[in-house]
Coordinates of C-alpha atoms in Angstrom, one line a residue:
Chain A
M1 CA -33.1 -8.0 47.0
K2 CA -31.5 -4.8 45.9
A3 CA -28.8 -6.6 43.9
R4 CA -31.6 -8.7 42.2
F5 CA -33.5 -5.5 41.3
E6 CA -30.3 -3.9 40.0
K7 CA -29.6 -7.1 37.9
Y8 CA -32.7 -6.5 35.8
I9 CA -33.1 -2.7 35.9
S10 CA -30.4 -2.4 33.3
Y11 CA -32.7 -3.9 30.6
P12 CA -35.5 -1.3 30.7
I13 CA -32.9 1.5 31.0
G14 CA -30.9 0.1 28.1
L15 CA -34.0 -0.4 26.0
I16 CA -35.1 3.2 26.6
I17 CA -31.7 4.6 25.7
A18 CA -31.5 2.4 22.6
L19 CA -35.1 3.3 21.5
S20 CA -34.4 7.0 22.0
I21 CA -31.3 6.9 19.8
F22 CA -33.1 4.8 17.3
S23 CA -36.1 7.2 17.2
A24 CA -33.9 10.3 17.1
T25 CA -31.9 9.0 14.2
L26 CA -35.0 8.0 12.2
L27 CA -36.5 11.4 12.9
A28 CA -33.4 13.1 11.7
M29 CA -33.4 11.0 8.6
G30 CA -37.0 12.1 7.8
F31 CA -38.7 8.8 8.9
N32 CA -41.6 8.6 11.3
P33 CA -40.3 6.6 14.3
I34 CA -43.8 5.7 15.6
L35 CA -44.8 4.2 12.3
S36 CA -41.5 2.4 12.1
L37 CA -42.0 0.9 15.6
E38 CA -45.5 -0.1 14.7
A39 CA -44.3 -1.8 11.6
L40 CA -41.7 -3.5 13.7
I41 CA -44.2 -4.9 16.2
K42 CA -46.9 -5.8 13.6
G43 CA -44.2 -7.3 11.4
S44 CA -43.0 -9.6 14.1
F45 CA -46.3 -10.7 15.6
G46 CA -48.8 -9.8 13.0
T47 CA -49.4 -13.3 11.6
V48 CA -48.6 -16.9 12.7
F49 CA -46.1 -17.1 9.8
R50 CA -44.2 -14.1 11.0
A51 CA -44.2 -15.2 14.6
S52 CA -42.9 -18.5 13.5
E53 CA -40.2 -16.9 11.5
I54 CA -38.9 -15.4 14.8
F55 CA -38.3 -18.9 16.1
V56 CA -36.8 -20.0 12.9
K57 CA -34.0 -17.5 13.5
V58 CA -33.8 -18.2 17.2
A59 CA -32.4 -21.7 16.7
P60 CA -29.1 -20.7 15.1
L61 CA -28.8 -17.5 17.2
L62 CA -29.2 -19.5 20.4
L63 CA -26.6 -22.0 19.4
T64 CA -24.0 -19.5 18.4
A65 CA -24.7 -17.6 21.7
L66 CA -24.2 -20.8 23.6
A67 CA -21.1 -21.5 21.7
F68 CA -19.6 -18.2 22.7
L69 CA -20.7 -18.3 26.4
I70 CA -19.6 -21.8 27.2
A71 CA -16.0 -20.9 26.1
F72 CA -16.2 -17.4 27.6
K73 CA -17.0 -19.0 31.0
A74 CA -13.7 -20.7 30.9
R75 CA -11.9 -17.6 29.6
F76 CA -11.6 -18.9 26.1
L77 CA -12.8 -16.2 23.6
N78 CA -14.1 -18.0 20.6
F79 CA -14.7 -15.3 18.0
G80 CA -14.8 -17.8 15.3
A81 CA -18.4 -19.0 15.5
E82 CA -19.1 -17.6 12.1
G83 CA -16.5 -19.6 10.4
Q84 CA -17.3 -22.7 12.4
L85 CA -21.0 -22.3 11.5
Y86 CA -20.0 -22.2 7.8
I87 CA -17.8 -25.3 8.0
G88 CA -20.5 -27.1 10.1
A89 CA -23.0 -26.3 7.5
L90 CA -20.6 -27.5 4.7
C91 CA -20.0 -30.8 6.5
A92 CA -23.7 -31.2 7.1
Y93 CA -24.4 -30.6 3.4
L94 CA -21.6 -33.0 2.3
A95 CA -22.8 -35.7 4.7
A96 CA -26.5 -35.2 3.9
S97 CA -26.0 -35.3 0.2
Q98 CA -24.5 -38.8 0.5
M99 CA -27.4 -40.1 2.5
G100 CA -30.2 -40.4 -0.1
G101 CA -32.4 -43.5 0.6
L102 CA -31.2 -43.9 4.2
P103 CA -34.0 -43.6 6.8
S104 CA -34.0 -40.2 8.7
I105 CA -33.5 -41.9 12.0
L106 CA -30.0 -43.0 10.8
S107 CA -29.1 -40.2 8.5
V108 CA -29.9 -37.1 10.6
P109 CA -27.8 -38.2 13.6
L110 CA -24.9 -38.9 11.3
V111 CA -25.3 -35.4 9.7
V112 CA -25.5 -33.9 13.2
L113 CA -22.2 -35.6 14.1
A114 CA -20.6 -34.4 10.9
S115 CA -21.5 -30.8 11.5
F116 CA -20.4 -31.0 15.1
A117 CA -17.0 -32.4 14.0
G118 CA -16.7 -29.8 11.3
G119 CA -17.2 -27.0 13.8
V120 CA -14.6 -28.5 16.1
A121 CA -12.2 -29.0 13.3
W122 CA -12.3 -25.3 12.3
L123 CA -11.6 -24.4 15.9
A124 CA -8.8 -27.0 16.2
I125 CA -5.9 -24.7 15.1
P126 CA -6.7 -21.8 17.5
L127 CA -7.4 -24.4 20.2
V128 CA -4.0 -26.1 19.8
L129 CA -2.2 -22.8 19.5
K130 CA -3.9 -21.7 22.8
V131 CA -3.2 -24.9 24.7
K132 CA 0.3 -25.7 23.4
L133 CA 1.8 -22.3 22.7
A134 CA -0.4 -20.0 24.8
I135 CA -1.2 -17.9 21.8
N136 CA -4.3 -15.7 22.2
E137 CA -7.3 -17.2 20.4
I138 CA -9.0 -14.0 19.3
F139 CA -7.1 -13.4 16.1
P140 CA -6.7 -17.0 14.8
T141 CA -10.4 -17.5 15.2
I142 CA -11.3 -14.2 13.4
V143 CA -8.9 -14.9 10.5
L144 CA -10.4 -18.4 10.1
N145 CA -13.9 -16.8 9.8
F146 CA -12.8 -15.0 6.6
T147 CA -11.1 -18.1 5.4
A148 CA -14.2 -20.3 6.0
I149 CA -16.5 -17.9 4.1
L150 CA -14.1 -17.7 1.2
L151 CA -13.7 -21.5 1.2
V152 CA -17.5 -22.0 1.0
N153 CA -17.8 -19.3 -1.6
W154 CA -15.3 -21.1 -3.8
L155 CA -17.0 -24.5 -3.3
V156 CA -20.5 -23.3 -4.1
T157 CA -19.3 -21.4 -7.2
G158 CA -17.3 -24.3 -8.4
P159 CA -16.8 -27.8 -7.2
I160 CA -20.1 -28.4 -5.6
M161 CA -22.3 -25.9 -7.5
D162 CA -25.5 -27.2 -9.0
P163 CA -24.8 -27.0 -12.8
N164 CA -28.5 -26.3 -13.4
A165 CA -28.8 -23.5 -10.9
L166 CA -28.8 -19.8 -12.1
I167 CA -27.2 -18.6 -8.9
P168 CA -24.2 -20.1 -7.0
Q169 CA -25.8 -22.8 -4.9
T170 CA -25.6 -26.5 -4.5
R171 CA -28.2 -29.2 -5.3
A172 CA -30.8 -29.7 -2.5
I173 CA -30.1 -32.4 0.1
P174 CA -32.3 -35.6 0.1
R175 CA -35.7 -35.1 1.6
E176 CA -35.0 -37.8 4.3
T177 CA -32.5 -35.5 5.9
W178 CA -34.8 -32.4 6.1
L179 CA -35.8 -31.6 9.6
P180 CA -39.6 -32.0 10.1
I181 CA -41.7 -28.9 10.2
M182 CA -43.6 -28.4 13.4
I183 CA -46.4 -26.1 12.3
P184 CA -47.8 -26.6 8.8
K185 CA -47.4 -23.8 6.3
T186 CA -44.4 -22.3 8.2
R187 CA -40.7 -23.0 8.2
L188 CA -40.6 -23.7 11.9
H189 CA -38.7 -27.0 12.2
V190 CA -37.7 -29.2 15.1
G191 CA -34.2 -27.8 15.2
L192 CA -35.7 -25.2 17.6
I193 CA -36.5 -27.9 20.2
F194 CA -33.0 -29.3 19.7
A195 CA -31.5 -25.8 20.3
F196 CA -33.6 -25.4 23.5
F197 CA -32.6 -28.8 24.6
L198 CA -28.9 -27.9 24.1
A199 CA -29.4 -24.7 26.1
F200 CA -30.8 -26.8 29.0
L201 CA -27.9 -29.3 28.6
I202 CA -25.3 -26.6 28.8
Y203 CA -27.1 -25.2 31.9
L204 CA -26.9 -28.7 33.5
I205 CA -23.3 -29.1 32.6
L206 CA -22.3 -25.7 34.0
Q207 CA -24.4 -25.9 37.2
K208 CA -24.6 -29.6 38.1
T209 CA -21.4 -31.3 37.0
V210 CA -17.8 -31.3 38.1
L211 CA -16.8 -30.2 34.7
G212 CA -19.1 -27.2 35.0
Y213 CA -17.6 -26.4 38.4
D214 CA -14.1 -26.4 36.9
I215 CA -15.2 -24.2 34.0
R216 CA -16.8 -21.7 36.3
A217 CA -13.9 -21.7 38.7
V218 CA -11.5 -20.9 35.9
G219 CA -13.8 -18.1 34.8
L220 CA -14.1 -16.6 38.2
G221 CA -10.5 -16.8 39.3
P222 CA -7.9 -18.5 37.1
R223 CA -5.2 -18.3 39.8
A224 CA -7.4 -19.8 42.5
A225 CA -8.5 -22.4 40.1
K226 CA -5.0 -23.3 39.2
H227 CA -4.1 -23.7 42.9
G228 CA -7.2 -25.7 43.3
G229 CA -5.7 -28.3 41.0
I230 CA -7.8 -27.7 37.9
D231 CA -6.2 -28.8 34.7
F232 CA -6.3 -25.7 32.5
S233 CA -5.4 -27.4 29.2
R234 CA -8.0 -30.1 29.6
N235 CA -10.6 -27.6 30.6
T236 CA -9.8 -25.4 27.6
I237 CA -9.9 -28.3 25.2
I238 CA -13.3 -29.5 26.5
V239 CA -14.9 -26.0 26.3
G240 CA -13.3 -25.6 22.9
I241 CA -14.8 -28.8 21.6
L242 CA -18.2 -27.8 23.0
S243 CA -18.0 -24.3 21.6
G244 CA -16.8 -25.2 18.1
G245 CA -19.3 -28.1 18.0
L246 CA -22.3 -25.9 19.0
A247 CA -21.4 -23.4 16.3
G248 CA -21.1 -26.2 13.8
L249 CA -24.6 -27.4 14.8
A250 CA -25.9 -23.9 14.2
G251 CA -24.8 -24.3 10.6
M252 CA -26.4 -27.7 10.4
I253 CA -29.7 -26.3 11.6
E254 CA -29.7 -23.8 8.7
V255 CA -28.9 -26.4 6.1
L256 CA -31.2 -29.2 7.3
G257 CA -34.0 -27.0 8.6
V258 CA -34.2 -23.9 6.4
N259 CA -32.2 -23.8 3.2
H260 CA -31.8 -27.5 2.4
L261 CA -28.7 -26.6 0.3
M262 CA -25.5 -24.6 0.5
I263 CA -25.6 -21.1 -0.8
M264 CA -23.2 -18.2 -0.6
G265 CA -23.5 -15.9 2.4
F266 CA -26.4 -17.8 4.0
S267 CA -25.5 -16.6 7.4
P268 CA -26.1 -12.9 8.1
G269 CA -23.4 -12.9 10.7
F270 CA -25.1 -15.4 13.1
G271 CA -21.7 -16.1 14.7
Y272 CA -21.0 -12.4 15.5
Q273 CA -24.6 -11.8 16.7
G274 CA -24.3 -14.8 19.0
I275 CA -21.6 -12.9 20.9
A276 CA -23.8 -9.9 21.4
I277 CA -26.7 -12.2 22.5
A278 CA -24.5 -14.0 25.0
A279 CA -23.5 -10.6 26.5
L280 CA -27.2 -9.5 26.5
G281 CA -28.1 -12.8 28.3
R282 CA -25.4 -12.2 30.9
F283 CA -23.4 -15.2 29.6
D284 CA -26.0 -17.5 31.2
P285 CA -27.4 -20.5 29.2
I286 CA -30.9 -19.7 30.4
G287 CA -30.5 -15.9 30.1
V288 CA -29.6 -16.3 26.4
L289 CA -33.1 -17.8 25.7
P290 CA -35.1 -14.6 26.1
A291 CA -32.1 -12.6 24.7
S292 CA -32.1 -14.6 21.5
I293 CA -35.9 -14.4 21.1
F294 CA -35.8 -10.6 21.6
W295 CA -33.0 -10.3 19.2
S296 CA -34.9 -12.3 16.6
I297 CA -38.1 -10.3 17.1
L298 CA -36.0 -7.2 16.2
L299 CA -34.6 -8.9 13.1
I300 CA -38.0 -10.1 11.8
G301 CA -39.7 -6.9 12.7
G302 CA -36.9 -5.0 11.0
R303 CA -37.7 -6.8 7.7
S304 CA -41.3 -5.3 7.8
M305 CA -39.8 -1.9 8.5
E306 CA -37.9 -2.4 5.3
R307 CA -41.1 -3.2 3.4
A308 CA -42.9 -0.2 4.9
T309 CA -43.3 3.1 3.1
P310 CA -40.9 4.8 3.2
P311 CA -38.7 1.8 3.7
V312 CA -36.3 1.9 6.6
P313 CA -33.1 -0.1 5.8
I314 CA -32.8 -3.2 8.0
H315 CA -29.3 -2.0 9.1
M316 CA -31.0 0.5 11.4
I317 CA -32.0 -2.6 13.4
H318 CA -28.3 -3.7 13.7
V319 CA -27.5 -0.2 15.0
L320 CA -30.4 -0.5 17.5
Q321 CA -29.2 -3.9 18.7
A322 CA -25.6 -2.8 19.1
V323 CA -26.7 0.3 21.1
L324 CA -29.0 -1.8 23.2
V325 CA -26.4 -4.3 24.3
L326 CA -23.8 -1.5 24.8
S327 CA -26.3 0.5 27.0
V328 CA -27.3 -2.6 29.0
L329 CA -23.6 -3.5 29.7
I330 CA -22.8 0.1 30.5
V331 CA -25.7 0.4 33.0
Q332 CA -24.8 -3.0 34.5
E333 CA -21.2 -2.1 35.0
F334 CA -22.1 1.3 36.3
L335 CA -24.4 -0.2 39.0
T336 CA -21.9 -2.9 40.0
V337 CA -19.1 -0.4 40.5
R338 CA -21.3 1.9 42.4
R339 CA -22.5 -0.8 44.7
Q340 CA -18.9 -1.8 45.5
K341 CA -18.0 1.7 46.5
Chain B
M1 CA 8.2 -10.2 -16.0
I2 CA 9.9 -7.1 -14.5
E3 CA 6.7 -5.1 -15.2
I4 CA 4.6 -7.6 -13.4
L5 CA 6.9 -7.6 -10.4
T6 CA 7.0 -3.8 -10.3
L7 CA 3.2 -3.8 -10.5
I8 CA 2.9 -6.3 -7.6
L9 CA 5.4 -4.5 -5.5
S10 CA 4.0 -1.1 -6.2
S11 CA 0.4 -2.2 -5.4
S12 CA 1.7 -3.9 -2.2
V13 CA 2.9 -0.5 -1.0
I14 CA -0.5 0.9 -1.8
L15 CA -2.4 -1.9 -0.2
A16 CA -0.2 -1.7 2.9
V17 CA -1.4 1.9 3.5
P18 CA -4.8 1.4 5.0
I19 CA -3.4 -1.3 7.2
L20 CA -0.5 0.9 8.3
F21 CA -2.7 3.9 9.1
S22 CA -4.9 1.7 11.3
A23 CA -2.1 -0.2 12.8
I24 CA -0.1 2.8 14.1
G25 CA -3.3 4.2 15.6
E26 CA -4.1 0.9 17.3
T27 CA -0.5 0.7 18.5
Y28 CA -1.1 3.9 20.5
D29 CA -4.4 2.5 21.8
Q30 CA -2.8 -0.7 23.0
R31 CA 0.3 1.0 24.3
A32 CA -2.0 3.0 26.5
G33 CA -3.8 -0.1 27.6
V34 CA -7.0 -0.1 25.5
I35 CA -7.8 -2.6 22.7
N36 CA -10.2 -1.5 20.0
L37 CA -11.6 -4.3 18.0
G38 CA -14.0 -2.1 16.1
L39 CA -11.3 -0.8 13.8
D40 CA -12.5 -2.7 10.7
A41 CA -16.0 -1.1 10.8
I42 CA -14.6 2.3 11.7
M43 CA -12.6 2.1 8.4
S44 CA -15.7 1.1 6.4
L45 CA -17.8 3.9 7.9
S46 CA -15.2 6.5 7.4
A47 CA -14.6 5.3 3.9
F48 CA -18.3 5.9 3.2
V49 CA -18.3 9.3 4.9
A50 CA -15.2 10.4 3.0
L51 CA -16.7 9.5 -0.3
M52 CA -20.0 11.2 0.3
V53 CA -18.5 14.4 1.7
C54 CA -15.9 14.6 -1.0
F55 CA -18.6 14.1 -3.6
S56 CA -20.9 16.8 -2.2
T57 CA -18.2 19.3 -1.5
G58 CA -15.9 18.4 -4.3
S59 CA -12.9 18.6 -1.9
Y60 CA -10.8 15.6 -1.1
L61 CA -9.5 17.4 2.0
M62 CA -13.0 17.9 3.3
G63 CA -13.8 14.3 2.7
T64 CA -10.7 13.2 4.6
L65 CA -11.4 15.6 7.5
A66 CA -15.0 14.3 7.8
A67 CA -13.7 10.7 7.7
I68 CA -11.2 11.2 10.5
S69 CA -13.8 13.1 12.6
V70 CA -16.2 10.2 12.3
G71 CA -13.4 7.8 13.2
G72 CA -12.6 9.8 16.3
L73 CA -16.2 10.1 17.3
V74 CA -16.9 6.3 17.1
A75 CA -13.7 5.7 19.1
L76 CA -15.1 8.1 21.7
I77 CA -18.0 5.7 22.3
H78 CA -15.6 3.0 23.0
G79 CA -13.7 5.3 25.3
F80 CA -16.9 6.0 27.3
A81 CA -17.8 2.4 27.6
C82 CA -14.4 1.0 28.4
V83 CA -12.4 3.8 29.9
T84 CA -15.0 5.7 31.9
I85 CA -17.4 2.9 32.7
G86 CA -15.0 0.0 32.3
I87 CA -17.0 -2.7 30.5
N88 CA -15.2 -5.6 28.8
Q89 CA -13.2 -4.1 26.0
I90 CA -13.4 -7.1 23.8
I91 CA -17.2 -7.2 23.9
S92 CA -17.4 -3.4 23.6
G93 CA -15.1 -3.5 20.6
L94 CA -17.2 -6.1 18.9
L95 CA -20.4 -4.1 19.5
L96 CA -18.6 -1.1 18.1
F97 CA -17.9 -3.2 15.0
T98 CA -21.6 -4.0 14.7
L99 CA -22.6 -0.4 15.3
A100 CA -20.3 1.3 12.9
N101 CA -20.9 -1.3 10.2
G102 CA -24.7 -0.9 10.8
I103 CA -24.5 2.9 10.4
A104 CA -22.4 2.6 7.3
D105 CA -24.7 0.1 5.7
F106 CA -27.8 2.1 6.8
L107 CA -26.5 5.3 5.2
N108 CA -25.4 3.4 2.1
T109 CA -28.8 1.9 1.6
Y110 CA -30.6 5.1 2.5
L111 CA -28.5 7.0 -0.1
S112 CA -28.5 4.1 -2.5
G113 CA -30.1 6.4 -5.1
Y114 CA -26.8 8.2 -5.4
K115 CA -24.2 5.9 -7.0
V116 CA -21.1 7.8 -6.3
F117 CA -17.9 7.3 -8.3
L118 CA -14.9 9.5 -8.0
A119 CA -11.5 9.5 -9.6
P120 CA -9.1 8.3 -7.0
L121 CA -6.5 10.9 -5.9
K122 CA -3.8 11.4 -8.4
A123 CA -0.3 10.2 -7.8
I124 CA 2.3 12.8 -6.9
N125 CA 5.6 12.1 -8.6
I126 CA 8.5 13.1 -6.5
P127 CA 10.9 15.0 -8.8
G128 CA 14.1 13.0 -9.5
L129 CA 13.4 10.0 -7.3
S130 CA 10.3 8.9 -9.3
Q131 CA 12.6 8.5 -12.4
I132 CA 14.6 5.7 -10.8
P133 CA 13.8 2.5 -12.6
V134 CA 11.7 0.0 -10.7
L135 CA 12.1 1.7 -7.3
G136 CA 10.7 5.0 -8.6
P137 CA 7.3 3.6 -9.6
I138 CA 7.1 1.5 -6.4
L139 CA 7.9 4.2 -3.9
F140 CA 7.8 7.6 -5.4
Q141 CA 4.8 7.7 -7.8
Q142 CA 2.1 7.4 -5.2
N143 CA -0.6 9.6 -3.9
I144 CA -0.5 11.8 -0.9
F145 CA -2.1 9.2 1.5
V146 CA 0.8 6.8 0.8
Y147 CA 3.5 9.3 1.7
L148 CA 1.4 10.4 4.7
A149 CA 1.0 6.9 6.1
F150 CA 4.8 6.2 6.1
L151 CA 5.5 9.7 7.4
F152 CA 3.0 9.2 10.2
A153 CA 4.5 5.8 11.1
I154 CA 7.9 7.4 11.6
V155 CA 6.5 10.4 13.5
F156 CA 4.5 8.1 15.7
G157 CA 7.5 6.0 16.4
F158 CA 9.5 9.0 17.3
V159 CA 6.9 10.4 19.6
L160 CA 6.4 7.1 21.3
Y161 CA 10.0 6.4 22.0
K162 CA 11.7 9.8 22.2
T163 CA 9.2 12.2 23.9
T164 CA 7.7 12.6 27.3
W165 CA 4.3 12.1 25.7
G166 CA 5.4 8.7 24.4
L167 CA 6.7 7.8 27.8
K168 CA 3.4 8.7 29.4
I169 CA 1.5 6.6 26.9
R170 CA 3.8 3.6 27.5
G171 CA 3.6 4.1 31.2
V172 CA -0.1 4.2 31.3
G173 CA -0.3 0.9 29.5
E174 CA 2.3 -0.8 31.7
N175 CA 1.6 0.5 35.1
P176 CA -1.3 2.9 35.5
E177 CA -1.1 3.0 39.3
A178 CA 2.4 4.3 39.2
C179 CA 1.5 6.9 36.6
D180 CA -1.5 8.0 38.6
A181 CA 0.7 8.4 41.6
A182 CA 3.1 10.5 39.5
G183 CA 0.2 12.8 38.7
I184 CA -0.5 11.6 35.2
N185 CA -4.2 11.5 34.3
V186 CA -4.4 7.9 33.2
N187 CA -7.9 7.9 31.6
R188 CA -7.2 11.2 29.8
I189 CA -4.3 9.7 28.0
R190 CA -6.3 6.6 27.2
Y191 CA -9.0 8.7 25.7
L192 CA -6.6 10.7 23.6
C193 CA -4.9 7.6 22.3
L194 CA -8.3 6.0 21.5
I195 CA -9.4 9.1 19.6
L196 CA -6.1 9.1 17.8
G197 CA -6.6 5.5 16.9
G198 CA -10.1 6.3 15.5
V199 CA -8.7 9.2 13.6
M200 CA -6.0 6.9 12.1
A201 CA -8.6 4.3 11.1
G202 CA -10.5 7.2 9.6
F203 CA -7.4 8.0 7.4
G204 CA -7.3 4.3 6.5
G205 CA -10.9 4.4 5.4
A206 CA -10.6 7.7 3.6
F207 CA -7.6 6.2 1.7
L208 CA -9.7 3.2 0.6
S209 CA -12.5 5.3 -0.9
L210 CA -10.7 8.5 -2.0
G211 CA -7.2 7.3 -2.6
Y212 CA -7.6 3.8 -3.9
L213 CA -11.0 2.7 -5.2
G214 CA -13.0 5.9 -5.8
L215 CA -16.2 4.1 -4.7
Y216 CA -17.9 2.4 -1.8
G217 CA -19.2 -1.0 -1.3
S218 CA -20.7 -2.6 1.9
G219 CA -17.9 -3.8 4.2
I220 CA -15.2 -2.1 2.1
A221 CA -12.5 -2.6 4.7
S222 CA -13.1 -6.4 4.3
G223 CA -11.0 -7.5 7.2
R224 CA -8.2 -4.9 6.9
G225 CA -9.0 -3.6 10.3
W226 CA -8.5 -7.0 11.8
I227 CA -5.3 -7.5 9.9
A228 CA -4.2 -4.1 11.3
I229 CA -4.6 -5.4 14.8
I230 CA -2.6 -8.5 13.9
V231 CA 0.1 -6.2 12.5
V232 CA 0.2 -4.4 15.8
I233 CA 1.0 -7.6 17.7
L234 CA 3.3 -8.9 15.0
S235 CA 5.3 -5.7 15.2
S236 CA 5.3 -6.0 18.9
W237 CA 3.6 -2.6 19.5
S238 CA 6.2 -0.6 17.5
P239 CA 5.1 1.9 14.9
Y240 CA 8.4 1.5 13.0
R241 CA 8.0 -2.3 12.8
A242 CA 4.4 -1.7 11.8
I243 CA 5.7 -0.5 8.4
L244 CA 7.3 -3.8 7.7
G245 CA 4.3 -5.7 9.1
S246 CA 1.8 -3.9 6.9
L247 CA 4.1 -4.3 3.9
I248 CA 4.0 -8.1 4.4
F249 CA 0.2 -8.0 4.3
G250 CA 0.2 -5.5 1.5
L251 CA 2.2 -8.0 -0.5
G252 CA -0.3 -10.7 0.3
Y253 CA -3.3 -8.6 -0.9
S254 CA -1.3 -7.4 -3.9
I255 CA -0.3 -10.9 -5.1
A256 CA -4.0 -12.0 -4.7
A257 CA -5.3 -8.9 -6.5
N258 CA -2.8 -9.1 -9.4
L259 CA -3.1 -12.8 -9.9
I260 CA -6.8 -12.5 -10.0
G261 CA -6.3 -9.7 -12.6
I262 CA -3.9 -11.8 -14.7
G263 CA -6.1 -14.9 -14.4
I264 CA -3.8 -17.8 -13.7
G265 CA -6.5 -20.4 -13.3
V266 CA -6.6 -20.4 -9.5
P267 CA -10.1 -19.5 -8.4
S268 CA -10.3 -15.9 -7.1
Y269 CA -11.8 -17.0 -3.8
I270 CA -8.8 -19.1 -3.1
L271 CA -6.5 -16.2 -4.0
Q272 CA -8.4 -13.9 -1.7
M273 CA -7.6 -16.2 1.2
L274 CA -3.9 -15.4 0.8
P275 CA -3.8 -12.4 3.3
Y276 CA -5.7 -14.5 5.9
I277 CA -3.4 -17.5 5.5
T278 CA -0.5 -15.1 5.7
A279 CA -2.0 -13.8 8.9
L280 CA -2.4 -17.3 10.3
I281 CA 1.2 -18.2 9.6
V282 CA 2.3 -15.0 11.1
I283 CA 0.3 -15.7 14.2
I284 CA 1.6 -19.2 14.6
F285 CA 5.3 -18.3 14.1
M286 CA 5.5 -14.8 15.6
F287 CA 3.0 -14.4 18.4
K288 CA 4.6 -16.7 20.8
R289 CA 7.5 -14.3 21.3
T290 CA 5.5 -11.1 21.8
K291 CA 4.5 -9.7 25.1
G292 CA 2.0 -6.9 25.1
P293 CA 1.6 -3.9 27.5
S294 CA 0.9 -5.3 31.0
A295 CA -2.3 -3.3 31.6
L296 CA -3.8 -4.1 28.1
A297 CA -7.6 -4.4 28.3
V298 CA -7.6 -3.8 32.1
P299 CA -9.8 -0.7 33.0
Y300 CA -8.2 1.6 35.5
R301 CA -10.1 2.7 38.6
R302 CA -8.7 4.7 41.5
K303 CA -8.7 2.6 44.7

């Protein structure tokens, strides 16, 4: 009971710390923190459209968080979700743009496969280096993030740019491949359901299958797992494929569900935010659900803060998010260590 | 042709500087057993602070001092989270990255009314040496930051390998229990190294805005902090070898920048990939043989 209580107490404490720092900073900068918070809450729940925007953002955030946590569970640190997301989106775009005239029931699954494969392909080098040469995966994955973004920038400003567009972007993909909208007059598309379904699927894999048992065993004690006869390479390859694929799917969701084309810098760091969300959700596939929703509320509310007078730059929200996760982790660790003493 | 080569080599020395500053600081971090992945954002933030303080006080020295103080302060947060409390250093570093970038972008937008441009620090020609053909312009016609970076690298190497301080730092990263038993305050050394790492990243950032560009743009470090950590591993945690490591990447950045300038028909985005592709190749061929400090990323708690 006490452990259970301590498990959750870190969230309100963390939130209080984060909000205090947030308010103090705004106050010092000459803003009114009360008005800013009011704008944040009204801005995220004020209208149906805004509330729906929260869930539009949840889909990619949830997928990148899942991508990080499934690999993290098996001690594989995939910091490359951002790059895999860009390549997944690119593959989704390239596949979708060839599918004009094909019925959605055929084209969408093919596009989904393409983006999954794209994400996996972008993780392939770090994965092979890890499995074959035991090279730490953090730096190859991060380097490939920069490379992927530059690659997409090059493609959308040159080879696949729409010649009639004024800004660097591609032509729109055929309408048949657009994900259906769930609530009229919003941008909320069925990709959200897909993301929720995948979260549940990852939960099932982790908790109810032999594979999940192996993954968790490696995460909890690699030595014991090795003695228990778990094949490390196989395990790492499987979580790598799942992780890269999920990040690729996050890119697909943005192309098919929201933008319907490729554009420079379409991801505001979803890949990196996924890592923070995974940490906030205790690396648990169900825990990242509320974490990603809360994260998204802050992002959407932050946009209204930016429109308020005087405008508070959205980056204050990023500061708030970082402080929040950091405080929650610090409180959790503090309580765990104290209990063990 | 010789002019172009001189230009490329001379700017690769310049472009190695921010990487070198951060890399030698991070070397101390990691030698003491703490990894700081927030380096890139600390560089951006301190570049911004350096520019603003220098602009309002008119003093490059004040700008640099402000930048290194901010670098040290941000590193202190990492110290509290990872050394005192002991949360996952990788996650904490990434949050630090978000935090420092957020602060930099916030301040930059908040003060966006002021578009600040400064003349980058002037080069100091070393008498005599700067007159040597080819070598002179490459090595001895640079600004103070450039000389400082290479000087620091040598001093850091000396301290690490030849002094008791260095021995303690290396010991704390290899076997904290033994150091603790010998009466060394493990966490104090880790804190000091972390602050030093932040200060060095601050120097790197100050160089970017005051010594090189004379302006600030969001995410000004653009991956140099990450490259610096790769240099640390590539140079197997030696400040001396970090000089060579950062020159390799300086060359990559320099070739990219100068070829973009000349305009050889290769798209600029492709050329910008050059340092990252260099990094990937370096990782593939060099990382296999390196072995880091044994207690890297492991928090120390007294049993």
